[in-house]
XYZ file of C-alpha atoms in Angstrom:
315
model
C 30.201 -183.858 42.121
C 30.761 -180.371 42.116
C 28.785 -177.980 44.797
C 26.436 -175.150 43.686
C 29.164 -172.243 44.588
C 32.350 -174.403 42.635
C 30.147 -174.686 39.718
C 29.224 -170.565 39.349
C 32.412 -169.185 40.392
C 34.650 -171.845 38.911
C 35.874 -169.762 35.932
C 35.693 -166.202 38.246
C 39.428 -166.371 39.081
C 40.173 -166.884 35.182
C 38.096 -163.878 33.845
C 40.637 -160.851 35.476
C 39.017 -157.020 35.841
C 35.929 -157.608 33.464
C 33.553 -156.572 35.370
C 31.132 -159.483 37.094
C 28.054 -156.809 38.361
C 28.003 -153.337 38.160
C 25.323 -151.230 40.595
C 23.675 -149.056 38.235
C 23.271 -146.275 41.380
C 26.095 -145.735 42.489
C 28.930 -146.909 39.915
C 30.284 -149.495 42.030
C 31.678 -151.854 39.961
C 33.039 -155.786 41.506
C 35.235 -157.597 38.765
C 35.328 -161.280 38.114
C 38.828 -160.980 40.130
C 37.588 -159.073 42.971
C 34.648 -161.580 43.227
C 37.003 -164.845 43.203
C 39.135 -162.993 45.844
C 36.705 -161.912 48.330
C 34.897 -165.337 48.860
C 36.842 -166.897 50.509
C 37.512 -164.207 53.462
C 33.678 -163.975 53.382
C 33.396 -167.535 53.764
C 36.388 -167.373 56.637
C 34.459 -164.841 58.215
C 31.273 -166.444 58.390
C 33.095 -169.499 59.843
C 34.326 -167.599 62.248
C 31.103 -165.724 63.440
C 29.974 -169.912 63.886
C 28.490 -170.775 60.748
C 28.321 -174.394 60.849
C 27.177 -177.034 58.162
C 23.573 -177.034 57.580
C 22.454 -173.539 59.361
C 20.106 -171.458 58.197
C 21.792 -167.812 56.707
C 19.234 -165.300 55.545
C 20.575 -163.114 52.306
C 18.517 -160.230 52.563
C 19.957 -157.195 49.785
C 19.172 -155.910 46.420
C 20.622 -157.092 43.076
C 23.912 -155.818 43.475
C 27.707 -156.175 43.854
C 27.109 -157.500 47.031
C 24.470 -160.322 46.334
C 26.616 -162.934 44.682
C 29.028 -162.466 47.196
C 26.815 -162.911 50.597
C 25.328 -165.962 48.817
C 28.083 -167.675 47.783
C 30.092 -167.301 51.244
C 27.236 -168.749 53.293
C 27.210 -171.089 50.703
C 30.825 -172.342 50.842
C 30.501 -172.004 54.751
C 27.947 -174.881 54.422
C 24.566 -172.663 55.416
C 21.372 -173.285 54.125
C 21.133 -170.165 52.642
C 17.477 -168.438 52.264
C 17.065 -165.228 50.241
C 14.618 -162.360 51.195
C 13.325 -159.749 49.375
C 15.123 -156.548 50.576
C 12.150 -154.944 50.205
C 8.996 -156.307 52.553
C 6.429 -155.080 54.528
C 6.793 -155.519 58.506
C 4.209 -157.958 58.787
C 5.266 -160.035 55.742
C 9.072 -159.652 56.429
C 8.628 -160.901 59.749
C 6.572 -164.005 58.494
C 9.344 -164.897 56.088
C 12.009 -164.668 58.612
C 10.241 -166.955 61.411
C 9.167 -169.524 58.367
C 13.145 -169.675 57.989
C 14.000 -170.892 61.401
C 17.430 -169.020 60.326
C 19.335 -167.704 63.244
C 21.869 -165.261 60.936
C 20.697 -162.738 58.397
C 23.217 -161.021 56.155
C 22.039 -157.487 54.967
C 22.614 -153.863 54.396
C 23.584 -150.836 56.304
C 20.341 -149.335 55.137
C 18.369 -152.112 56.527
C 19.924 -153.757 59.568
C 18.824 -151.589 61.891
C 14.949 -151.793 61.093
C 15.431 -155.999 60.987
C 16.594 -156.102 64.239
C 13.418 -154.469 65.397
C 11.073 -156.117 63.198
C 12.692 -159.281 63.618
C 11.718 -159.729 67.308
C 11.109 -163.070 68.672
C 12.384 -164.942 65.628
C 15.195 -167.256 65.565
C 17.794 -164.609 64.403
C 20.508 -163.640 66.577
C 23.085 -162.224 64.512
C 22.212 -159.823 61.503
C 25.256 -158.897 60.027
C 26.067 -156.134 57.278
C 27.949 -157.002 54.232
C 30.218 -154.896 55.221
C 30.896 -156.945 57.833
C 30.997 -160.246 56.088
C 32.684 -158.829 52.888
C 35.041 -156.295 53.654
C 39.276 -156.183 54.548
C 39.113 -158.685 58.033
C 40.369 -157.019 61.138
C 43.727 -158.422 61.835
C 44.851 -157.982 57.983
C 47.288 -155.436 58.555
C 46.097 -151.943 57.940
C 42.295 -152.969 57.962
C 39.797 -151.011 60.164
C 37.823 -153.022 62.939
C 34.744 -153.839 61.877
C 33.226 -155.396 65.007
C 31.355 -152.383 66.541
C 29.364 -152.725 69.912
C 25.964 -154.721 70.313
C 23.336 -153.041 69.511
C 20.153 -154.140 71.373
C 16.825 -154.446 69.030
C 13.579 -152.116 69.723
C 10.526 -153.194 69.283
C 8.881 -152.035 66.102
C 6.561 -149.529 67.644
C 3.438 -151.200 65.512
C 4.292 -154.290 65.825
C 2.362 -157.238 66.911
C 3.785 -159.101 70.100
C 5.444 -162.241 68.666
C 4.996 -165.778 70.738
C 8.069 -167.652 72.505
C 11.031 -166.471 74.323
C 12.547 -163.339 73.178
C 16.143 -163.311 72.942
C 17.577 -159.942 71.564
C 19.070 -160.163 67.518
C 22.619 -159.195 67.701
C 25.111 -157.122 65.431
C 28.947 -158.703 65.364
C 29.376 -162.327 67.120
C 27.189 -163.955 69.390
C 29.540 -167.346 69.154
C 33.345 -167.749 69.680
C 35.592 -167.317 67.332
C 36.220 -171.053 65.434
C 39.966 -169.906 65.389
C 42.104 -171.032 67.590
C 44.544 -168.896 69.302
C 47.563 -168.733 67.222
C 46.064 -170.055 64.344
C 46.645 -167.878 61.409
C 43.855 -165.831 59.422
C 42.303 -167.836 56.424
C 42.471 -164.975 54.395
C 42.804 -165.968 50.705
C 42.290 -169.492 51.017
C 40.821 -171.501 48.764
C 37.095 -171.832 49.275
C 36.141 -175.337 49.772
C 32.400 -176.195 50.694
C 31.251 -178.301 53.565
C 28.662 -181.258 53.025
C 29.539 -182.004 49.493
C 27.286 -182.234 46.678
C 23.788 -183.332 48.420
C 24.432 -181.161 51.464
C 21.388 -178.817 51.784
C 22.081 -175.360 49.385
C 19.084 -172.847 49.372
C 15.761 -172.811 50.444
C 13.300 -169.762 49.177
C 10.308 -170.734 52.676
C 12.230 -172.871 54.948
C 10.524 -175.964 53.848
C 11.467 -177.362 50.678
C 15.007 -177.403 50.538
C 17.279 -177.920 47.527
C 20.826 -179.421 47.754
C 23.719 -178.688 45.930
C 23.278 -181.384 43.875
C 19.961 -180.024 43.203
C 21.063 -176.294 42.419
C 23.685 -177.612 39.838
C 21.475 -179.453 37.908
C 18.885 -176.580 37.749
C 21.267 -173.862 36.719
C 22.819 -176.117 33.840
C 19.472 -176.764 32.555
C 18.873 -173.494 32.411
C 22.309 -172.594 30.976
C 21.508 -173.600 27.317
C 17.742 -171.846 27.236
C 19.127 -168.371 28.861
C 22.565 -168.388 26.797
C 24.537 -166.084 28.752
C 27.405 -165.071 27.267
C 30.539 -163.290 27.996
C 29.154 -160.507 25.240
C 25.932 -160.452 27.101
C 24.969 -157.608 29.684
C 22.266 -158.339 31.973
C 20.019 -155.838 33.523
C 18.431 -156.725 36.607
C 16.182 -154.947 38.247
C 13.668 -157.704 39.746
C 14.230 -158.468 42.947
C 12.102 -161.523 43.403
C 14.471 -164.141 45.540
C 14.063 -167.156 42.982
C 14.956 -164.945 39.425
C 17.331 -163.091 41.329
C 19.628 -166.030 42.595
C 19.433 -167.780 39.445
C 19.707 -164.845 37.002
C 22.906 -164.061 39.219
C 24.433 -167.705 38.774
C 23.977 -168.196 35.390
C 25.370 -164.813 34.363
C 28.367 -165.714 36.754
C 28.312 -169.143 35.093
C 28.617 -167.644 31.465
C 30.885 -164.554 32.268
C 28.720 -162.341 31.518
C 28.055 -158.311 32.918
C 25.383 -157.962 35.515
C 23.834 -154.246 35.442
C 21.794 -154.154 38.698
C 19.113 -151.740 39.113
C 16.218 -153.041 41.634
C 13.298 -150.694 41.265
C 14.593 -148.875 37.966
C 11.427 -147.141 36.334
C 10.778 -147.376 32.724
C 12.953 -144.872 31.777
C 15.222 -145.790 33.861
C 15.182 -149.068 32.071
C 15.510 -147.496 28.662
C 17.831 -145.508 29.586
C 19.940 -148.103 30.835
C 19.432 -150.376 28.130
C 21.241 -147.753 25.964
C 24.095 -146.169 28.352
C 25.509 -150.211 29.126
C 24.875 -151.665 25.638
C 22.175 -153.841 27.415
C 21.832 -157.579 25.612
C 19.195 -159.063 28.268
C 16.792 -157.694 30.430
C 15.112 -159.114 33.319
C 12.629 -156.720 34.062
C 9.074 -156.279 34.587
C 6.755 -156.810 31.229
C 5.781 -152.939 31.469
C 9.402 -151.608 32.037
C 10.881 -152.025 28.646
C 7.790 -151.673 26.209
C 9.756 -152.243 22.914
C 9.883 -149.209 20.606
C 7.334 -148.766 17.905
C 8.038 -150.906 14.507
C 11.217 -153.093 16.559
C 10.793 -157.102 17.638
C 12.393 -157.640 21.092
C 12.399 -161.705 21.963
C 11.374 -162.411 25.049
C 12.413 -165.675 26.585
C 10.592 -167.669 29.734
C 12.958 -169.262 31.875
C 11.270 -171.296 34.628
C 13.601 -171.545 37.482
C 12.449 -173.198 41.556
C 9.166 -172.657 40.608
C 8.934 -169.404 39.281
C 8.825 -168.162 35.592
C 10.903 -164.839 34.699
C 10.809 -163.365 31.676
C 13.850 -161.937 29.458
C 13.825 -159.020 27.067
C 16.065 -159.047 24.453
C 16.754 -155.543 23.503
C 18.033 -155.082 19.798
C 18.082 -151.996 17.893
């Protein structure tokens, strides 16, 4: 049986330069080619920084280019992964991250530096950017290092002091290289996930955890009621874990355009809806308050035990 990453990104390769997500604030702009080429470095890489079957990776960003890709590379690694909101509280952050029991978080320039502090006397020890993960690896010729010195965590100054041992968070590896000396880079090889099928896949609170087997049969349940489409192009700008990972896989799945815009205002919204040519929305019910006289469908899709609701925009 296929695993949860070989089902969503099986036709990726096949799809060329349409674009796969699109991040509404900046223009960036990953194709279904770039995302079917950049796994499986990412996955390499995470191998390499001593990702081993059944560990615990946090995914902590915002819809975005980068998402799908720091998912999908733990996942092919063989992690457990566990989204996060990118955007907690301290207190709550830091109660998601011990509930993980993950020792690796994957996140953002933006916010690696305040996890390390907040994250005190968890179980992380590596929080890496996507950059890192993502990006040209180091000994492809003409890439820029990416491994840039350890930088030790501070305490949040209002944090609360956390129980157990505290051993400092990390940025770049805190376990040898899996390569052997000699041993070629794994750059562009196929991605092939470890633990097959009912290997453990995603967790959203470290305790009940799905397997792959259990991911794949979600999304193509789902697959007929959302009815993604290569025409379709999906606005996201939720950024709760559970939508967000499966909104993500099924418009992967289907081909379609993701337009990501976590936090876009109403007008924002509309505004969007209109500049991309929007088909689906998964946005807030206040966000896109349909225009006087129109019918916009919205459809409930019930995913890992959360319901999100899609606007259908028409004109």
């Amino acid at each position: 049986m296929p695993t949860w990453t070989d089902v969503v990104l099986s036709a990726a390769g096949h799809r060329g330069e349409r674009p796969a997500v699109t991040d509404a604030a900046t223009g960036d702009v990953l194709s279904y080619a770039a995302l079917a080429e950049r796994i499986g470095p990412a996955t390499a890489e995470l191998r390499d920084r001593g990702v081993a079957p059944g560990d615990r990776v946090v995914v902590r960003l915002p819809p975005g280019p980068g998402f799908p890709l720091a998912v999908h590379a733990a996942a092919a690694a063989g992690a457990l992964v566990v989204p996060l909101a990118a955007h907690l509280d301290r207190d709550v952050f830091y109660e998601c991250l011990a509930a993980s029991r993950a020792r690796m978080m994957i996140t953002d320039r933006a916010q690696a530096e305040w996890s390390m502090r907040v994250a005190g006397d968890s179980r992380v020890r590596q929080i890496l950017t996507l950059e890192e993960v993502a990006s040209p690896r180091p000994d492809d010729p003409g890439a820029p290092s990416r491994r840039g010195p350890v930088v030790p965590p501070q305490r949040d100054p209002g944090a609360q002091p956390r129980r157990g041992p505290s051993v400092p968070p990390q940025r770049g590896p805190s376990a040898p290289p899996s390569r052997g000396p000699g041993v070629p880079p794994r750059r562009g090889a196929a991605v092939r996930s470890r633990g097959g099928a009912e290997a453990p896949a995603l967790t959203f609170d470290g305790s009940r955890v799905i397997s792959h087997a259990g991911v794949v049969a979600e999304l193509r349940r789902l697959a007929p009621e959302a009815m993604l489409r290569e025409r379709d192009r999906l606005l996201v700008v939720t950024t709760e874990p559970r939508a967000q990972v499966v909104l993500f896989d099924l418009a992967l799945m289907g081909g379609a355009h993701v337009v990501a815009a976590p936090g876009a205002t109403p007008g924002e919204c509309r505004a969007l809806i209109e500049e991309y040519g929007i088909t689906v929305a998964a946005v807030p019910p206040w966000a896109v308050a349909r225009p006087a006289g129109s019918r916009w469908p919205r459809v409930t899709v019930s995913a890992y035990g959360r319901s999100t609701e899609l606007v259908i925009p028409r004109g």
